[in-house]
Coordinates of C-alpha atoms and ligand atoms in Angstrom, one line a residue:
M34 CA -23.8 -12.3 -1.4
V35 CA -26.8 -10.5 -2.8
D36 CA -29.5 -12.3 -4.7
I37 CA -29.2 -11.7 -8.4
E38 CA -32.9 -11.4 -8.6
H39 CA -32.3 -7.9 -7.2
P40 CA -29.5 -6.5 -9.3
K41 CA -30.1 -2.9 -8.1
E42 CA -29.5 -3.9 -4.5
A43 CA -26.4 -5.8 -5.6
L44 CA -24.9 -2.6 -6.8
A45 CA -26.5 -0.2 -4.4
G46 CA -26.0 -2.2 -1.2
H47 CA -22.3 -1.8 -0.5
I48 CA -21.2 -5.0 1.2
G49 CA -24.5 -5.4 2.9
M50 CA -24.8 -1.8 4.1
E51 CA -27.9 0.2 3.3
R52 CA -27.2 3.1 1.0
K53 CA -28.4 6.6 1.9
A54 CA -30.6 8.2 -0.7
L55 CA -28.4 10.1 -3.2
E56 CA -28.7 13.8 -3.3
P57 CA -29.2 15.7 -6.6
C58 CA -25.9 16.8 -8.0
T59 CA -24.0 17.9 -11.1
I60 CA -21.1 16.0 -12.6
V61 CA -18.6 18.1 -14.5
I62 CA -16.3 16.1 -16.8
F63 CA -13.1 18.0 -17.8
G64 CA -11.8 16.3 -20.9
A65 CA -15.3 15.5 -22.1
S66 CA -14.3 15.1 -25.8
G67 CA -11.8 12.4 -25.0
D68 CA -11.6 8.6 -25.1
L69 CA -12.3 7.9 -21.4
T70 CA -15.5 9.9 -21.5
A71 CA -16.9 8.2 -24.6
R72 CA -15.7 4.7 -23.7
K73 CA -16.2 4.4 -20.0
L74 CA -17.8 7.4 -18.3
I75 CA -20.9 8.0 -20.4
P76 CA -21.8 4.3 -20.8
A77 CA -21.4 3.9 -17.0
F78 CA -23.7 6.9 -16.3
Y79 CA -26.2 5.6 -18.9
H80 CA -26.4 2.2 -17.1
L81 CA -26.7 3.8 -13.7
C82 CA -29.7 5.7 -15.2
K83 CA -31.1 2.5 -16.7
D84 CA -30.9 0.7 -13.4
K85 CA -32.5 3.8 -11.7
L86 CA -29.5 4.3 -9.5
M87 CA -28.7 7.9 -10.3
P88 CA -29.8 10.7 -8.0
P89 CA -33.4 11.9 -8.4
A90 CA -32.1 14.9 -10.3
F91 CA -28.7 15.3 -12.0
R92 CA -26.9 17.1 -14.8
I93 CA -23.7 16.1 -16.6
V94 CA -21.6 19.0 -18.0
G95 CA -18.9 18.2 -20.5
F96 CA -15.9 20.6 -20.6
A97 CA -13.3 20.6 -23.4
R98 CA -11.8 22.8 -26.1
R99 CA -13.4 21.4 -29.2
E100 CA -16.4 23.3 -30.7
K101 CA -19.6 21.4 -29.9
T102 CA -23.2 22.2 -29.0
D103 CA -25.2 20.3 -26.4
E104 CA -26.9 18.6 -29.2
S105 CA -23.8 17.6 -31.2
W106 CA -22.1 16.3 -28.0
R107 CA -25.2 14.2 -27.3
Q108 CA -25.2 12.8 -30.8
E109 CA -21.5 11.8 -30.6
L110 CA -22.1 10.1 -27.2
R111 CA -25.1 8.3 -28.5
A112 CA -23.0 6.9 -31.4
A113 CA -20.2 5.9 -28.9
L114 CA -22.7 4.2 -26.7
D115 CA -23.7 1.9 -29.6
Q116 CA -20.0 0.8 -29.6
F117 CA -19.2 0.7 -25.9
S118 CA -22.4 -0.1 -24.0
R119 CA -22.2 -3.4 -22.1
T120 CA -25.9 -3.9 -22.9
K121 CA -27.2 -3.9 -26.4
P122 CA -29.3 -2.5 -28.0
V123 CA -29.3 0.8 -26.3
D124 CA -32.7 1.5 -24.7
E125 CA -33.9 4.6 -26.6
N126 CA -36.3 5.7 -23.9
V127 CA -33.6 5.5 -21.2
W128 CA -31.2 7.3 -23.5
K129 CA -33.7 10.2 -24.2
G130 CA -34.3 10.8 -20.5
F131 CA -30.6 10.5 -19.8
A132 CA -29.4 12.7 -22.7
A133 CA -31.7 15.6 -21.7
N134 CA -29.4 16.0 -18.6
L135 CA -26.2 16.4 -20.7
C136 CA -24.8 19.7 -21.7
Y137 CA -21.5 20.9 -23.1
C138 CA -19.4 23.9 -22.0
R139 CA -16.6 24.8 -24.4
G140 CA -13.4 26.2 -22.8
D141 CA -9.7 25.9 -22.3
L142 CA -8.5 24.5 -19.0
A143 CA -6.0 27.4 -18.8
D144 CA -8.6 30.1 -19.3
A145 CA -10.1 31.7 -16.2
A146 CA -13.0 33.1 -18.3
A147 CA -14.0 29.5 -19.3
Y148 CA -14.5 28.6 -15.6
K149 CA -16.6 31.8 -15.1
K150 CA -18.8 30.5 -18.0
L151 CA -19.0 27.1 -16.3
E152 CA -20.0 28.8 -13.0
E153 CA -22.8 30.7 -14.8
L154 CA -24.0 27.5 -16.4
L155 CA -24.1 25.7 -13.0
T156 CA -25.9 28.7 -11.5
S157 CA -28.5 28.5 -14.2
F158 CA -29.5 25.1 -12.7
G159 CA -30.8 27.0 -9.6
S160 CA -29.4 27.8 -6.2
G161 CA -30.0 24.3 -4.8
P162 CA -28.1 21.0 -4.9
L163 CA -27.5 21.0 -8.7
R164 CA -25.4 24.1 -8.1
E165 CA -23.8 23.1 -4.8
N166 CA -23.3 19.4 -5.0
L167 CA -20.6 19.0 -7.6
L168 CA -18.5 16.0 -8.8
F169 CA -15.5 17.1 -10.8
Y170 CA -14.2 14.3 -13.0
L171 CA -10.7 15.2 -14.2
A172 CA -10.4 13.1 -17.4
T173 CA -7.4 15.2 -18.5
Q174 CA -3.6 14.9 -18.2
P175 CA -2.4 14.8 -14.5
S176 CA -0.1 17.8 -15.3
Q177 CA -3.4 19.8 -15.7
F178 CA -4.9 18.8 -12.4
G179 CA -3.3 21.5 -10.3
E180 CA -4.5 24.2 -12.7
V181 CA -8.1 22.9 -12.8
V182 CA -8.4 22.6 -9.0
G183 CA -7.1 26.1 -8.6
E184 CA -9.4 27.5 -11.2
I185 CA -12.6 25.8 -10.0
H186 CA -11.8 27.1 -6.5
R187 CA -11.3 30.6 -7.8
A188 CA -14.5 30.4 -9.7
G189 CA -16.3 29.6 -6.4
L190 CA -17.1 26.0 -7.3
L191 CA -14.8 24.1 -4.9
H192 CA -14.6 24.7 -1.2
K193 CA -13.1 22.8 1.7
D194 CA -16.1 23.7 3.8
G195 CA -19.3 25.4 2.7
A196 CA -22.6 24.7 1.2
G197 CA -23.3 21.3 -0.4
W198 CA -20.5 18.9 -1.2
Q199 CA -17.8 19.0 -3.9
R200 CA -15.6 16.1 -4.8
I201 CA -12.8 15.6 -7.3
V202 CA -12.3 12.3 -9.2
V203 CA -8.9 11.5 -10.7
E204 CA -7.5 8.5 -12.6
K205 CA -4.1 6.9 -12.6
P206 CA -1.3 7.6 -13.1
F207 CA -1.0 9.2 -9.7
G208 CA 2.4 10.6 -10.4
H209 CA 5.6 9.1 -11.8
D210 CA 7.4 8.5 -8.6
L211 CA 7.1 9.4 -4.9
A212 CA 8.2 13.0 -5.4
S213 CA 5.7 13.7 -8.3
A214 CA 2.9 11.9 -6.5
H215 CA 3.5 14.0 -3.4
A216 CA 3.4 17.2 -5.6
L217 CA 0.2 16.0 -7.3
N218 CA -1.4 15.2 -4.0
N219 CA -0.5 18.7 -2.7
D220 CA -2.2 20.2 -5.8
L221 CA -5.3 18.1 -5.3
T222 CA -5.7 18.9 -1.7
R223 CA -4.8 22.6 -1.9
Y224 CA -8.5 23.6 -2.0
A225 CA -10.1 20.3 -1.0
H226 CA -9.8 18.0 2.0
E227 CA -8.4 14.5 1.4
N228 CA -11.8 13.0 1.8
Q229 CA -13.0 15.1 -1.2
V230 CA -10.5 13.4 -3.5
C231 CA -11.5 10.1 -5.2
R232 CA -8.5 8.4 -6.8
I233 CA -9.8 5.7 -9.1
D234 CA -8.1 2.4 -9.6
H235 CA -10.7 0.6 -11.7
Y236 CA -9.6 -2.7 -10.4
L237 CA -11.2 -1.9 -7.1
G238 CA -14.6 -1.6 -8.8
K239 CA -14.5 -5.1 -10.1
E240 CA -17.0 -7.5 -8.5
T241 CA -14.3 -10.2 -8.0
V242 CA -11.9 -7.8 -6.4
Q243 CA -14.6 -6.6 -4.0
N244 CA -15.4 -10.2 -3.2
I245 CA -11.9 -10.8 -1.8
L246 CA -12.8 -9.2 1.5
M247 CA -16.1 -10.9 1.6
F248 CA -14.6 -14.2 0.8
R249 CA -11.8 -13.9 3.3
F250 CA -13.7 -12.6 6.3
S251 CA -17.1 -14.4 6.0
N252 CA -15.9 -18.0 5.5
S253 CA -14.6 -19.6 8.6
V254 CA -13.0 -22.5 6.6
F255 CA -10.8 -20.2 4.7
E256 CA -10.3 -17.5 7.3
R257 CA -8.5 -19.8 9.6
L258 CA -6.2 -21.0 6.9
W259 CA -5.2 -17.5 5.8
N260 CA -1.8 -17.2 7.4
R261 CA 1.8 -18.5 7.4
N262 CA 0.8 -21.8 9.1
S263 CA -1.2 -23.0 6.2
V264 CA -0.1 -20.9 3.2
D265 CA 3.1 -21.9 1.4
H266 CA 3.1 -19.0 -1.0
V267 CA 0.9 -16.7 -3.0
Q268 CA 1.0 -15.9 -6.8
I269 CA -0.7 -12.9 -8.3
T270 CA -0.8 -12.8 -12.1
I271 CA -2.1 -10.0 -14.3
S272 CA -1.3 -10.9 -17.9
E273 CA -2.2 -9.2 -21.1
T274 CA -2.2 -10.5 -24.7
L275 CA -1.9 -7.0 -26.0
G276 CA 1.4 -5.4 -26.8
V277 CA 1.9 -1.6 -26.3
G278 CA 0.4 -0.9 -29.7
E279 CA -0.1 2.8 -30.2
R280 CA 0.8 3.7 -26.6
G281 CA 4.5 3.4 -27.1
G282 CA 5.1 7.1 -26.2
Y283 CA 3.3 6.7 -22.8
Y284 CA 4.8 3.3 -22.1
E285 CA 8.4 4.6 -22.6
E286 CA 7.8 6.8 -19.6
A287 CA 5.9 4.2 -17.6
G288 CA 6.9 0.6 -18.1
A289 CA 5.1 -2.4 -16.5
L290 CA 6.2 -1.5 -12.9
R291 CA 4.6 1.9 -12.9
D292 CA 1.7 1.0 -15.2
M293 CA 0.5 -2.1 -13.4
A294 CA 2.5 -3.0 -10.3
Q295 CA 2.3 0.4 -8.5
N296 CA -1.5 0.4 -8.6
H297 CA -3.5 -2.7 -9.6
M298 CA -1.0 -5.3 -8.3
L299 CA -0.3 -3.8 -5.0
Q300 CA -4.0 -3.1 -4.5
V301 CA -4.9 -6.7 -5.1
L302 CA -2.0 -7.8 -2.8
S303 CA -3.2 -5.5 0.0
L304 CA -6.7 -6.9 -0.1
I305 CA -5.4 -10.5 -0.1
A306 CA -3.0 -10.0 2.7
M307 CA -4.5 -7.2 5.0
E308 CA -5.7 -7.8 8.5
P309 CA -9.4 -7.6 9.2
P310 CA -10.5 -4.0 9.5
V311 CA -12.4 -3.0 12.6
S312 CA -15.4 -2.1 10.4
L313 CA -16.3 -1.7 6.8
E314 CA -16.1 2.1 7.1
A315 CA -13.8 3.5 4.4
E316 CA -11.1 4.7 6.8
S317 CA -10.9 1.4 8.7
V318 CA -10.5 -0.6 5.4
R319 CA -7.9 1.9 4.0
D320 CA -6.0 2.0 7.3
E321 CA -5.5 -1.8 7.1
K322 CA -4.4 -1.6 3.4
V323 CA -1.8 1.0 4.2
K324 CA -0.6 -1.0 7.2
L325 CA -0.1 -4.0 4.9
L326 CA 1.8 -1.9 2.3
K327 CA 4.0 -0.6 5.1
S328 CA 4.8 -4.2 6.2
I329 CA 6.3 -5.1 2.9
R330 CA 10.0 -5.7 3.5
P331 CA 11.9 -2.7 2.0
L332 CA 14.1 -3.7 -1.0
T333 CA 17.7 -2.7 -1.1
P334 CA 19.4 -2.6 -4.6
D335 CA 20.9 -6.1 -3.8
D336 CA 17.4 -7.4 -2.9
V337 CA 16.1 -6.0 -6.2
A338 CA 18.7 -8.0 -8.1
R339 CA 17.6 -11.2 -6.2
Q340 CA 13.9 -10.6 -5.9
V341 CA 12.8 -8.6 -9.0
V342 CA 12.9 -9.6 -12.6
R343 CA 12.1 -7.3 -15.5
G344 CA 11.6 -8.4 -19.0
Q345 CA 11.0 -7.0 -22.5
Y346 CA 9.3 -8.8 -25.4
F347 CA 10.9 -9.4 -28.7
A348 CA 9.1 -10.4 -31.9
G349 CA 6.9 -13.5 -31.7
M350 CA 3.4 -14.8 -32.1
V351 CA 0.4 -14.3 -29.8
N352 CA -2.6 -16.5 -30.5
G353 CA -1.3 -17.1 -34.0
Q354 CA -0.8 -13.4 -34.8
P355 CA 2.7 -12.0 -35.4
R356 CA 3.8 -9.3 -33.0
P357 CA 6.7 -6.9 -33.4
G358 CA 9.3 -6.6 -30.7
Y359 CA 8.9 -3.8 -28.2
R360 CA 11.9 -1.9 -29.7
Q361 CA 10.2 -2.0 -33.1
E362 CA 6.9 -0.5 -31.7
T363 CA 5.9 3.1 -32.7
K364 CA 7.4 5.9 -30.5
V365 CA 9.7 3.4 -28.8
K366 CA 13.5 3.9 -28.7
T367 CA 15.4 1.2 -30.7
D368 CA 17.6 0.6 -27.7
S369 CA 14.9 1.1 -25.0
N370 CA 15.4 -0.6 -21.6
V371 CA 11.8 -0.2 -20.6
E372 CA 10.3 -3.3 -19.0
T373 CA 7.1 -4.8 -20.6
Y374 CA 7.1 -7.5 -17.9
V375 CA 7.9 -7.5 -14.2
A376 CA 7.9 -10.3 -11.6
L377 CA 8.5 -9.6 -7.9
K378 CA 9.0 -11.7 -4.8
L379 CA 7.8 -9.6 -1.8
L380 CA 8.0 -10.6 1.8
I381 CA 5.6 -9.2 4.4
D382 CA 7.1 -8.6 7.7
N383 CA 4.1 -9.1 10.0
W384 CA 2.9 -11.8 12.3
R385 CA 0.5 -13.4 9.8
W386 CA 2.8 -13.6 6.8
S387 CA 6.3 -13.9 8.1
S388 CA 8.4 -15.9 5.6
V389 CA 5.6 -16.5 3.1
P390 CA 6.7 -15.3 -0.4
F391 CA 4.2 -13.3 -2.4
Y392 CA 5.0 -13.6 -6.1
L393 CA 3.5 -10.9 -8.4
R394 CA 3.9 -10.8 -12.2
T395 CA 2.4 -8.8 -15.0
G396 CA 3.4 -8.4 -18.6
K397 CA 2.3 -7.6 -22.2
N398 CA 2.2 -9.9 -25.1
L399 CA 1.7 -12.9 -22.9
P400 CA -0.2 -16.0 -24.1
M401 CA -3.4 -15.2 -22.2
S402 CA -5.2 -12.1 -20.7
A403 CA -6.1 -13.0 -17.2
S404 CA -6.0 -11.8 -13.6
E405 CA -5.9 -14.3 -10.8
V406 CA -4.6 -14.9 -7.3
R407 CA -3.5 -18.4 -6.4
I408 CA -3.1 -19.3 -2.7
Q409 CA -0.9 -22.3 -2.6
F410 CA -1.3 -24.2 0.7
R411 CA 1.4 -26.2 2.4
P412 CA 1.4 -29.9 1.6
T413 CA 0.4 -32.6 4.0
P414 CA 3.2 -34.7 5.4
N415 CA 4.1 -37.2 2.7
V416 CA 3.8 -40.3 4.7
L417 CA 0.7 -42.3 3.6
F418 CA 0.9 -41.9 -0.1
A419 CA 4.6 -42.0 -0.8
A420 CA 4.3 -45.4 -2.5
Q421 CA 1.7 -44.0 -5.0
C422 CA 3.0 -40.5 -5.5
G423 CA 6.6 -40.4 -4.5
N424 CA 7.4 -36.8 -3.4
H425 CA 4.8 -35.4 -5.8
L426 CA 1.6 -35.3 -3.8
D427 CA 0.1 -32.0 -4.9
A428 CA -0.7 -29.4 -2.3
N429 CA -4.1 -27.8 -2.2
A430 CA -4.5 -24.5 -4.0
L431 CA -7.3 -21.9 -4.0
T432 CA -7.5 -19.7 -7.1
L433 CA -9.5 -16.4 -7.2
R434 CA -10.2 -15.8 -10.8
L435 CA -10.6 -12.0 -11.0
Q436 CA -11.1 -12.0 -14.8
P437 CA -12.1 -13.6 -17.1
N438 CA -14.2 -16.6 -16.1
E439 CA -14.8 -14.8 -12.8
G440 CA -15.0 -17.1 -9.9
I441 CA -13.1 -19.3 -7.5
S442 CA -11.5 -22.7 -7.8
L443 CA -10.3 -25.1 -5.2
R444 CA -7.8 -27.8 -6.0
F445 CA -7.6 -30.9 -3.8
N446 CA -6.6 -34.5 -4.2
G447 CA -8.9 -37.3 -5.0
K448 CA -8.6 -41.1 -5.4
V449 CA -8.6 -42.2 -9.0
P450 CA -11.5 -44.7 -9.3
G451 CA -10.4 -48.3 -9.6
M452 CA -8.7 -51.0 -7.7
S453 CA -5.4 -49.3 -7.2
L454 CA -4.7 -46.4 -4.8
G455 CA -4.0 -43.7 -7.4
V456 CA -4.3 -40.1 -6.2
R457 CA -4.6 -37.1 -8.5
P458 CA -5.6 -33.5 -8.1
V459 CA -9.2 -32.5 -9.0
R460 CA -10.9 -29.1 -8.9
M461 CA -14.1 -27.6 -7.6
H462 CA -15.2 -24.4 -9.5
F463 CA -17.5 -21.6 -8.5
S464 CA -18.4 -19.3 -11.4
Y465 CA -20.2 -16.0 -11.0
D466 CA -22.1 -16.4 -14.3
A467 CA -23.3 -19.9 -13.5
E468 CA -24.4 -19.0 -10.0
F469 CA -25.7 -15.4 -10.4
G470 CA -26.4 -15.0 -14.1
A471 CA -24.5 -12.6 -16.3
Y472 CA -25.3 -9.5 -14.3
T473 CA -21.9 -7.8 -14.0
P474 CA -21.9 -4.0 -13.7
E475 CA -18.8 -2.3 -15.2
A476 CA -16.3 -1.3 -12.6
Y477 CA -16.9 2.4 -13.5
E478 CA -20.6 2.1 -12.7
R479 CA -19.8 1.2 -9.1
L480 CA -17.0 3.7 -8.7
L481 CA -19.0 6.6 -10.1
L482 CA -21.9 5.7 -7.8
E483 CA -19.6 5.6 -4.8
A484 CA -18.1 8.9 -5.7
I485 CA -21.6 10.5 -5.9
A486 CA -22.5 8.8 -2.6
G487 CA -19.3 10.0 -1.0
D488 CA -18.2 6.5 0.1
A489 CA -14.4 6.5 -0.1
T490 CA -13.8 2.8 0.5
L491 CA -13.1 2.0 -3.1
F492 CA -10.8 5.0 -3.7
I493 CA -7.1 5.1 -3.0
R494 CA -6.0 7.3 -0.1
R495 CA -3.0 9.6 -0.4
D496 CA -0.9 7.5 2.0
E497 CA -1.7 4.4 0.0
V498 CA -0.5 6.0 -3.2
E499 CA 2.6 7.3 -1.6
T500 CA 3.5 4.1 0.2
A501 CA 3.1 2.1 -3.1
W502 CA 5.5 4.6 -4.8
Q503 CA 8.1 4.1 -2.1
I504 CA 8.2 0.4 -3.0
V505 CA 8.3 1.1 -6.7
D506 CA 11.0 3.8 -6.4
S507 CA 13.2 1.4 -4.4
I508 CA 12.9 -1.1 -7.3
R509 CA 13.8 1.5 -9.9
E510 CA 16.8 2.6 -7.9
G511 CA 18.0 -1.1 -8.0
W512 CA 17.6 -1.0 -11.8
D513 CA 19.2 2.4 -12.2
G514 CA 21.9 2.4 -15.0
K515 CA 21.7 -1.4 -15.5
P516 CA 20.7 -2.4 -19.1
L517 CA 18.5 -5.4 -19.7
T518 CA 20.5 -8.7 -19.9
N519 CA 19.8 -11.5 -22.4
R520 CA 18.0 -13.5 -19.7
E521 CA 15.4 -10.7 -19.4
F522 CA 14.1 -10.8 -22.9
Y523 CA 11.1 -13.0 -23.9
A524 CA 9.4 -13.8 -27.1
A525 CA 5.9 -12.3 -27.6
G526 CA 3.5 -15.1 -26.8
T527 CA 5.5 -16.7 -24.1
W528 CA 5.1 -16.5 -20.3
G529 CA 8.0 -14.0 -19.8
P530 CA 11.8 -14.3 -19.4
I531 CA 13.6 -17.3 -18.0
A532 CA 14.8 -15.2 -15.2
A533 CA 11.2 -15.1 -13.9
D534 CA 11.1 -18.9 -13.6
D535 CA 14.5 -18.9 -11.8
L536 CA 13.0 -16.4 -9.3
L537 CA 10.5 -19.0 -8.1
A538 CA 12.9 -21.9 -8.5
Q539 CA 15.1 -20.4 -5.7
L540 CA 12.5 -21.8 -3.2
G541 CA 11.4 -24.8 -5.3
H542 CA 8.3 -23.0 -6.6
A543 CA 7.0 -22.6 -10.2
W544 CA 4.5 -20.2 -11.8
H545 CA 1.1 -21.6 -12.5
E546 CA -0.7 -20.6 -15.7
P547 CA -4.1 -18.9 -15.2
L548 CA -6.9 -21.4 -15.2
V549 CA -9.1 -21.7 -18.2
I550 CA -12.6 -22.8 -17.3
K551 CA -14.5 -24.4 -20.1
Ligands
NAP709 N1 -8.9 6.3 -21.9 C1 -8.9 5.5 -20.9 O1 -9.4 4.4 -21.0 C2 -8.2 5.8 -19.6 C3 -8.0 4.8 -18.6 C4 -7.4 5.2 -17.4 C5 -6.9 6.4 -17.3 N2 -7.1 7.4 -18.2 C6 -6.6 8.7 -17.9 O2 -7.6 9.7 -18.1 C7 -7.2 10.9 -18.6 C8 -7.9 11.2 -19.9 O3 -7.7 10.1 -20.8 P1 -8.3 10.1 -22.3 O4 -7.9 8.8 -22.9 O5 -9.8 10.5 -22.3 O6 -7.5 11.2 -23.1 P2 -7.8 11.9 -24.5 O7 -8.6 11.1 -25.3 O8 -6.5 12.4 -25.0 O9 -8.6 13.2 -24.0 C9 -8.1 14.3 -23.4 C10 -9.2 15.3 -23.1 O10 -8.7 16.5 -22.5 C11 -9.1 17.6 -23.1 N3 -8.1 18.7 -23.0 C12 -6.8 18.6 -23.2 N4 -6.2 19.8 -23.0 C13 -7.2 20.6 -22.7 C14 -7.2 22.0 -22.5 N5 -6.2 22.7 -22.4 N6 -8.4 22.6 -22.2 C15 -9.6 21.9 -22.3 N7 -9.6 20.5 -22.5 C16 -8.4 19.9 -22.7 C17 -9.3 17.2 -24.6 O11 -10.3 18.0 -25.2 P3 -10.1 18.9 -26.4 O12 -9.0 18.4 -27.3 O13 -11.4 19.0 -27.0 O14 -9.7 20.2 -25.8 C18 -9.9 15.8 -24.4 O15 -11.3 15.9 -24.1 C19 -5.7 10.7 -18.9 O16 -5.0 11.2 -17.8 C20 -5.5 9.2 -18.9 O17 -4.2 8.8 -18.5 C21 -7.7 7.1 -19.4

């Protein structure tokens, strides 16, 4: 772990490796007038600039259809920064230096002439690295990716091999199913090598998610317990208090399985369960993640009925606020069968994890927003304390709190002070904030820095995306044509449908609510 006295090293030193000096480059954001740019990308670049982590020279070019000048775009972004910056107030000196590197190029993604104009703008930066080293951020609809990649290639801005480097950054959703992901990946790699494509899952940029590998493989106490001999089962929870709100149109096409399980949940699972990589090089880490995903036991439609639970919220209260049912949300069909909750029991058919259930759940309008992984260890033989505890001696559990209250908690049993032999579970907590101070870079800062540096470790490889879709497609096949049953509805503000409790009860397990650390 890096000393928090040196926050720049914390971000720049990727898992202890020295970072090469970054080369000057130009970042082109397609979709620069949109929400993602104002809310995430520009605040992240601003902070990289503030922390002196950007290359010695850089430009950021925004591309979109709306009429703007360089100056009006900068003013809009400055106002957005007041709202979205993680540090306040905005440092005017840093902003002035940063803003001088921003320029706007108006154009339609479908118009070849607009790319010619973009090419001329980039050439006006000189014939060196600002023209040759190009990071293209596609903050647009995935259906536009193929067109953009083709046009930037034809405009002479993207090459598989040639002067400088060019990379493409894309966001989820990476397709809708395996077939569409395959087609999208073909589009992305038509004029670029796979290693020029950075697929972002912002979960992988989170400090706590990065710490999973560090924690597992640098602590002998836990490393030797991380297998079927010691672990009884694993629970991964990603819960949200928000409903679908204004995103009903998108959600009707996606649902919880595509929106959360295909990407964030399976990514967290692969980091928790993968084998140690031979090195921390990007390909070694990603090879192990893919191997893990491929070891997940395939689900037949009958398995889906037994091992997967979907749910949909009806009207209820979340934190004292009334919430409409999903079918009453805007742009949602009144008889929609789309799931706003999903719980899975996955089995991993490899030597380490044989017969250990991995339970994953995610949902909207749940009582708490939290992401955590709970490793439930096997209990000790219930011999010594049977008189005090009956059959209820709690087993040890390790909880990785990914957000909020980032940290790790270990639960073990302790003697209740006094003359009797009472035993009860107690906890030890590690908290990032208490240990390292409140220095937490946004996931996007780290991911953008890695994209500029060309380190692919934190980006999802094509085969990872496609293997995850295979799993998700098999679940959707199991659901095909089957409407939701009564047992699959849950009131907004509760922990999901009863069927999800039954899923764990099959093996005598129960869901644990995410920890609240005071
Ligand atoms: N927002 C987020 O937090 C978030 C998070 C994860 C993933 N994403 C993904 O990131 C992408 C962008 O999201 P967003 O929320 O920023 O979307 P958005 O607010 O709808 O913005 C879309 C952008 O695309 C531009 N655009 C659309 N059609 C165009 C065309 N024909 N020519 C030129 N520009 C065009 C729009 O600019 P003009 O209207 O000016 O042309 C606008 O700048 C989406 O794929 C989304 O799923 C977003």
